[in-house]
Amino acid sequence: MRYPNLTSALCGTALIFLSASGHATENGAPTTPAGLYDFGAGFTPPPTPVGTFGLRTAFYSANKLKDGNGNDQPVDFSLDVLSIGLAYLRMTDQQILGARYGWGAVLPFFHMDASLDVPTPFGTFSDSAEVFRQADLQVLPLILQWNPAPNLGINTQFQIQAPTGDYDPDRLVSPGLNRWAFSPILNATYITESGFEVSSSFQLDFNTRNPDTDYRSGVEYRHDFALGQHIGSWTAGLGGYYYRQITDDDAPGLTDGNRAQVMALGPAVSFFQPGLPAVWLHAYKEFEARNRTEGYTVALRIAKAF
C-alpha cells in the first residue's frame, strides 16, 4: 500500500481493527466484522409488535503483522479493539418472493488502543493512539427470510454502511472509514433430526472511494460458519470465519493490490429458549494471515424480541 503522508506510509499496514472484524484495504481496516454470524445464521426473529433489540460486544487483540507470504513483518505493534454494537431488527408478515420482509440497523462504538514502532535507517518511528468513538452506521433496508422446512432457514440481506463514524486520516486508528460500503449477504442454517447444525454466512463488501485520501479499497469476501450439536436449549461446537480480499485496492502511487486473507477457528456456544433472551458466545484464533494482522477475538451477542 502507498499513503499520502509519512505517518500512513510507516504505520498504515499495521492497522486492522476487528470485528466490529482485517486485510489490506485502506489502513488495513476491514469494512465489516468477520465472525459476526455463527449458530442460527439462517433464521431471523419472528414478527413481533415492537421488534428485536440486540447487543453485540467483541474484543479483538493482535500483535503480529503478516506480509504477503505469511511471515512476520519487522515491526513492533499492538492493537486492542473493544466494539459495542446496538442493533434493531424488525421482521414483518409482509411477503416478498415468498419470503417474510424485514429491516434493521446497527450502531457500533469502538474503543481502540494501538501502538506501533517501526525501525528505520534514521531511528525508530513510533506512534500510538487511543480513542473511544462511534463507528460507521450499518443500515439493512432489505431482509428476506425463507423457511422451506422447520429445520431449514435461509435469508438474504442487503447492508449499507454509511461514513458516520469518527475519522481522522492523520491518527493511527479511527473507528470510521470515511467511505460508503454496499454488502449483499446470504445466510443459511440446516439442523438434522438428531440436532446437528450446520450454519453459514456469505458476504461481499463493495467499497466507494475515500474522498480525503483518494483511496478505494478492493472488494472483500467473508464466510462465517458454525458446526454444532443441539442439547436442549443449548448448541455447542466449532465456529470460525474465512476472509479474503478478491480485488486490488486502487490509490495514487499504489504498485500492488496488497490483497489479504485470514482464517479463524474456535469454540462457539449459543442458548435459545422461547421467552428468554437469545445468547451467542464464541472465541476464535486467527491463522494463515496474509497482508494483515493475526490475533484472536471473543464475541458475545444477546437479542430479545418484544
Short mmCIF file of C-alpha atoms in Angstrom, two decimals:
data_model
loop_
_atom_site.label_atom_id
_atom_site.label_comp_id
_atom_site.label_asym_id
_atom_site.label_seq_id
_atom_site.Cartn_x
_atom_site.Cartn_y
_atom_site.Cartn_z
CA MET A 1 0.00 0.00 0.00
CA ARG A 2 1.01 3.60 -0.51
CA TYR A 3 -0.26 6.50 1.59
CA PRO A 4 -0.26 10.28 1.23
CA ASN A 5 1.90 11.07 4.23
CA LEU A 6 4.86 9.61 6.14
CA THR A 7 2.82 8.51 9.13
CA SER A 8 0.43 6.50 6.99
CA ALA A 9 3.26 5.05 4.94
CA LEU A 10 5.00 3.70 8.03
CA CYS A 11 2.02 2.52 10.03
CA GLY A 12 -0.92 2.08 7.70
CA THR A 13 -0.37 -1.60 7.07
CA ALA A 14 -0.41 -2.26 10.81
CA LEU A 15 -3.95 -1.06 11.33
CA ILE A 16 -6.50 -3.80 11.48
CA PHE A 17 -9.45 -3.36 13.79
CA LEU A 18 -11.85 -6.10 14.22
CA SER A 19 -14.88 -7.32 14.15
CA ALA A 20 -16.84 -4.64 14.81
CA SER A 21 -13.61 -7.63 12.31
CA GLY A 22 -8.92 -7.08 8.59
CA HIS A 23 -6.87 -7.05 5.48
CA ALA A 24 -5.07 -4.84 3.09
CA THR A 25 -7.83 -2.40 2.39
CA GLU A 26 -7.06 1.22 3.28
CA ASN A 27 -5.10 1.31 6.56
CA GLY A 28 -5.67 -2.43 6.81
CA ALA A 29 -9.13 -1.83 8.27
CA PRO A 30 -11.82 -4.36 7.33
CA THR A 31 -15.09 -2.85 6.18
CA THR A 32 -17.42 -5.03 8.25
CA PRO A 33 -16.84 -7.51 11.09
CA ALA A 34 -15.75 -11.08 10.41
CA GLY A 35 -17.16 -13.72 12.72
CA LEU A 36 -20.47 -11.93 13.18
CA TYR A 37 -22.64 -14.97 12.47
CA ASP A 38 -22.41 -18.45 13.98
CA PHE A 39 -25.29 -20.70 15.07
CA GLY A 40 -28.72 -19.86 13.70
CA ALA A 41 -27.42 -17.59 10.94
CA GLY A 42 -30.20 -18.72 8.58
CA PHE A 43 -33.01 -17.74 10.96
CA THR A 44 -34.25 -14.24 11.76
CA PRO A 45 -36.59 -13.39 14.65
CA PRO A 46 -40.33 -13.86 14.09
CA PRO A 47 -42.57 -10.85 13.50
CA THR A 48 -43.41 -9.12 16.80
CA PRO A 49 -45.32 -5.93 17.64
CA VAL A 50 -42.20 -3.96 18.62
CA GLY A 51 -39.26 -5.80 17.03
CA THR A 52 -35.99 -7.30 18.25
CA PHE A 53 -33.26 -5.43 20.13
CA GLY A 54 -29.71 -6.75 20.26
CA LEU A 55 -26.32 -6.04 21.82
CA ARG A 56 -23.01 -7.32 20.47
CA THR A 57 -19.73 -6.86 22.26
CA ALA A 58 -16.46 -8.12 20.83
CA PHE A 59 -12.82 -7.85 21.80
CA TYR A 60 -10.03 -8.22 19.25
CA SER A 61 -6.31 -8.29 20.08
CA ALA A 62 -3.28 -8.69 17.81
CA ASN A 63 0.47 -8.14 18.00
CA LYS A 64 1.52 -9.88 14.78
CA LEU A 65 1.53 -8.28 11.35
CA LYS A 66 1.96 -10.67 8.42
CA ASP A 67 3.33 -9.94 4.94
CA GLY A 68 2.08 -11.39 1.66
CA ASN A 69 3.90 -14.68 2.33
CA GLY A 70 2.57 -15.07 5.85
CA ASN A 71 5.84 -14.06 7.54
CA ASP A 72 6.06 -11.64 10.46
CA GLN A 73 6.70 -8.03 9.50
CA PRO A 74 9.75 -6.41 11.20
CA VAL A 75 7.67 -4.01 13.28
CA ASP A 76 6.65 -3.90 16.93
CA PHE A 77 2.97 -3.13 17.34
CA SER A 78 -0.11 -3.96 19.35
CA LEU A 79 -3.79 -3.44 18.70
CA ASP A 80 -6.75 -3.91 21.04
CA VAL A 81 -10.30 -3.14 19.96
CA LEU A 82 -13.43 -3.36 22.07
CA SER A 83 -16.55 -2.98 19.94
CA ILE A 84 -20.07 -2.42 21.21
CA GLY A 85 -22.89 -2.66 18.68
CA LEU A 86 -26.54 -1.71 19.33
CA ALA A 87 -28.87 -3.45 16.91
CA TYR A 88 -32.56 -3.29 16.00
CA LEU A 89 -34.35 -5.75 13.71
CA ARG A 90 -37.98 -5.56 12.61
CA MET A 91 -39.42 -8.56 10.80
CA THR A 92 -42.94 -8.29 9.36
CA ASP A 93 -45.66 -10.55 7.94
CA GLN A 94 -45.32 -8.85 4.56
CA GLN A 95 -44.36 -11.31 1.81
CA ILE A 96 -41.86 -10.65 -1.00
CA LEU A 97 -40.91 -13.52 -3.32
CA GLY A 98 -42.40 -15.95 -0.83
CA ALA A 99 -40.24 -14.61 2.00
CA ARG A 100 -41.04 -12.54 5.07
CA TYR A 101 -39.74 -8.99 4.74
CA GLY A 102 -37.79 -7.16 7.41
CA TRP A 103 -35.31 -4.34 8.00
CA GLY A 104 -32.83 -3.28 10.64
CA ALA A 105 -29.88 -1.12 11.70
CA VAL A 106 -26.70 -1.41 13.78
CA LEU A 107 -24.96 1.47 15.57
CA PRO A 108 -21.42 0.46 16.66
CA PHE A 109 -18.93 2.12 19.00
CA PHE A 110 -15.21 1.25 19.16
CA HIS A 111 -12.63 1.64 21.88
CA MET A 112 -9.32 1.34 20.01
CA ASP A 113 -5.85 1.25 21.57
CA ALA A 114 -2.90 0.91 19.17
CA SER A 115 0.85 1.42 19.24
CA LEU A 116 3.49 0.99 16.56
CA ASP A 117 7.31 1.04 16.45
CA VAL A 118 8.98 0.79 13.03
CA PRO A 119 12.79 0.56 12.68
CA THR A 120 14.21 2.90 10.03
CA PRO A 121 17.75 3.90 8.97
CA PHE A 122 17.21 7.12 10.93
CA GLY A 123 15.99 5.51 14.15
CA THR A 124 12.73 4.04 15.38
CA PHE A 125 9.49 5.63 14.25
CA SER A 126 6.83 5.43 16.99
CA ASP A 127 3.17 6.26 17.01
CA SER A 128 0.20 5.44 19.22
CA ALA A 129 -3.46 6.31 19.67
CA GLU A 130 -6.35 5.56 21.98
CA VAL A 131 -9.89 6.53 21.05
CA PHE A 132 -13.48 5.67 22.00
CA ARG A 133 -15.90 6.92 19.39
CA GLN A 134 -18.85 5.98 17.22
CA ALA A 135 -18.05 3.79 14.21
CA ASP A 136 -19.94 3.68 10.89
CA LEU A 137 -23.71 3.14 10.96
CA GLN A 138 -24.97 -0.01 9.21
CA VAL A 139 -28.49 0.01 7.74
CA LEU A 140 -30.30 -3.10 6.49
CA PRO A 141 -33.17 -1.84 4.31
CA LEU A 142 -33.90 -5.33 2.95
CA ILE A 143 -34.08 -8.66 4.80
CA LEU A 144 -35.89 -11.63 3.22
CA GLN A 145 -36.49 -14.78 5.28
CA TRP A 146 -37.45 -18.16 3.81
CA ASN A 147 -38.30 -21.25 5.88
CA PRO A 148 -38.75 -24.13 3.42
CA ALA A 149 -38.87 -26.56 6.37
CA PRO A 150 -38.90 -26.24 10.19
CA ASN A 151 -35.23 -27.30 10.28
CA LEU A 152 -34.07 -25.13 7.35
CA GLY A 153 -33.72 -21.35 7.33
CA ILE A 154 -32.41 -19.14 4.52
CA ASN A 155 -32.26 -15.36 4.45
CA THR A 156 -30.75 -12.69 2.26
CA GLN A 157 -29.85 -9.20 3.40
CA PHE A 158 -28.61 -6.01 1.81
CA GLN A 159 -26.49 -3.79 4.03
CA ILE A 160 -25.44 -0.18 3.54
CA GLN A 161 -22.59 1.15 5.67
CA ALA A 162 -22.57 4.95 5.91
CA PRO A 163 -19.48 7.05 6.79
CA THR A 164 -20.91 8.40 10.05
CA GLY A 165 -18.09 7.28 12.37
CA ASP A 166 -15.28 9.33 13.84
CA TYR A 167 -12.44 9.64 11.32
CA ASP A 168 -9.04 11.33 11.30
CA PRO A 169 -6.67 10.48 8.42
CA ASP A 170 -3.65 11.57 10.50
CA ARG A 171 -4.45 9.39 13.51
CA LEU A 172 -3.05 5.87 13.87
CA VAL A 173 -6.54 4.35 14.19
CA SER A 174 -10.06 5.62 13.52
CA PRO A 175 -13.42 3.92 14.20
CA GLY A 176 -14.87 5.36 10.98
CA LEU A 177 -13.67 4.50 7.47
CA ASN A 178 -14.83 7.68 5.66
CA ARG A 179 -16.34 5.71 2.78
CA TRP A 180 -19.58 4.00 1.83
CA ALA A 181 -19.89 0.23 1.51
CA PHE A 182 -22.65 -1.91 -0.01
CA SER A 183 -22.92 -5.55 1.06
CA PRO A 184 -25.16 -8.38 -0.23
CA ILE A 185 -25.42 -11.21 2.34
CA LEU A 186 -26.70 -14.80 2.19
CA ASN A 187 -27.25 -16.84 5.37
CA ALA A 188 -28.37 -20.45 5.80
CA THR A 189 -28.90 -22.93 8.65
CA TYR A 190 -29.77 -26.64 8.48
CA ILE A 191 -30.49 -28.81 11.54
CA THR A 192 -30.67 -32.60 11.23
CA GLU A 193 -33.23 -34.76 13.05
CA SER A 194 -30.52 -35.66 15.58
CA GLY A 195 -29.92 -31.97 16.33
CA PHE A 196 -26.65 -31.44 14.45
CA GLU A 197 -26.48 -27.91 13.00
CA VAL A 198 -24.61 -26.50 10.00
CA SER A 199 -24.74 -22.71 9.57
CA SER A 200 -23.02 -20.42 7.07
CA SER A 201 -22.98 -16.76 6.13
CA PHE A 202 -21.58 -15.38 2.86
CA GLN A 203 -20.94 -11.68 2.29
CA LEU A 204 -19.35 -9.33 -0.24
CA ASP A 205 -18.34 -5.73 0.56
CA PHE A 206 -18.19 -3.22 -2.31
CA ASN A 207 -16.41 -0.03 -1.21
CA THR A 208 -16.53 3.51 -2.55
CA ARG A 209 -13.51 5.83 -2.66
CA ASN A 210 -12.35 7.73 0.41
CA PRO A 211 -12.62 11.40 -0.68
CA ASP A 212 -9.93 12.53 1.80
CA THR A 213 -7.24 10.13 0.59
CA ASP A 214 -8.42 9.17 -2.94
CA TYR A 215 -8.11 5.53 -1.83
CA ARG A 216 -10.56 2.86 -2.95
CA SER A 217 -10.41 -0.45 -1.12
CA GLY A 218 -10.92 -3.69 -3.05
CA VAL A 219 -13.92 -6.00 -2.88
CA GLU A 220 -13.94 -8.12 0.27
CA TYR A 221 -15.37 -11.63 0.72
CA ARG A 222 -16.12 -13.26 4.05
CA HIS A 223 -17.57 -16.62 5.05
CA ASP A 224 -18.69 -17.17 8.64
CA PHE A 225 -19.60 -20.73 9.70
CA ALA A 226 -20.51 -22.91 12.67
CA LEU A 227 -20.93 -26.67 13.24
CA GLY A 228 -22.50 -27.92 16.45
CA GLN A 229 -24.88 -30.16 18.34
CA HIS A 230 -28.17 -29.07 19.92
CA ILE A 231 -28.54 -30.21 23.54
CA GLY A 232 -31.81 -28.91 24.94
CA SER A 233 -31.77 -25.12 24.72
CA TRP A 234 -28.01 -25.09 24.08
CA THR A 235 -25.92 -25.52 20.94
CA ALA A 236 -22.18 -26.15 21.21
CA GLY A 237 -19.47 -26.79 18.65
CA LEU A 238 -16.90 -25.18 16.38
CA GLY A 239 -17.14 -21.86 14.58
CA GLY A 240 -14.92 -19.57 12.55
CA TYR A 241 -14.51 -17.41 9.50
CA TYR A 242 -12.59 -17.10 6.25
CA TYR A 243 -11.77 -13.62 4.95
CA ARG A 244 -10.23 -12.74 1.59
CA GLN A 245 -9.85 -9.57 -0.44
CA ILE A 246 -10.73 -10.57 -4.01
CA THR A 247 -9.82 -7.41 -5.94
CA ASP A 248 -6.93 -4.93 -5.67
CA ASP A 249 -7.02 -1.62 -3.90
CA ASP A 250 -6.81 1.49 -6.08
CA ALA A 251 -4.95 4.63 -5.00
CA PRO A 252 -2.39 7.13 -6.33
CA GLY A 253 1.07 5.55 -6.29
CA LEU A 254 -0.18 2.07 -5.35
CA THR A 255 2.06 -0.53 -7.00
CA ASP A 256 0.28 -3.71 -5.97
CA GLY A 257 -3.11 -4.61 -4.54
CA ASN A 258 -1.90 -5.98 -1.19
CA ARG A 259 -4.77 -8.43 -1.10
CA ALA A 260 -5.21 -10.00 2.32
CA GLN A 261 -6.67 -13.16 3.76
CA VAL A 262 -7.11 -14.88 7.11
CA MET A 263 -8.88 -17.82 8.70
CA ALA A 264 -10.12 -18.25 12.28
CA LEU A 265 -11.41 -21.19 14.31
CA GLY A 266 -12.58 -21.74 17.86
CA PRO A 267 -15.33 -22.89 20.20
CA ALA A 268 -18.84 -21.49 19.87
CA VAL A 269 -21.95 -21.87 22.00
CA SER A 270 -25.49 -20.48 21.86
CA PHE A 271 -28.62 -20.53 24.02
CA PHE A 272 -32.21 -20.20 22.79
CA GLN A 273 -35.39 -20.71 24.75
CA PRO A 274 -38.70 -19.05 23.82
CA GLY A 275 -39.48 -16.11 26.07
CA LEU A 276 -35.87 -15.60 27.18
CA PRO A 277 -33.07 -13.57 25.58
CA ALA A 278 -31.05 -15.50 22.98
CA VAL A 279 -27.30 -15.63 23.63
CA TRP A 280 -24.30 -16.44 21.39
CA LEU A 281 -20.67 -16.65 22.53
CA HIS A 282 -17.52 -17.59 20.61
CA ALA A 283 -13.73 -17.29 20.85
CA TYR A 284 -11.70 -17.53 17.64
CA LYS A 285 -7.95 -17.70 16.96
CA GLU A 286 -6.73 -16.40 13.59
CA PHE A 287 -4.14 -18.17 11.41
CA GLU A 288 -2.86 -18.22 7.81
CA ALA A 289 -2.94 -14.41 7.71
CA ARG A 290 -1.57 -12.56 4.68
CA ASN A 291 -1.05 -8.79 4.39
CA ARG A 292 -2.80 -8.13 7.70
CA THR A 293 -2.74 -8.70 11.43
CA GLU A 294 -3.14 -12.08 13.10
CA GLY A 295 -4.76 -12.25 16.53
CA TYR A 296 -7.80 -13.54 18.36
CA THR A 297 -11.36 -12.39 19.02
CA VAL A 298 -14.00 -13.07 21.64
CA ALA A 299 -17.59 -12.03 20.92
CA LEU A 300 -20.87 -12.08 22.85
CA ARG A 301 -24.31 -11.39 21.33
CA ILE A 302 -27.63 -11.01 23.15
CA ALA A 303 -31.02 -10.47 21.50
CA LYS A 304 -34.62 -10.20 22.74
CA ALA A 305 -37.82 -9.87 20.73
CA PHE A 306 -40.68 -7.75 22.07
#
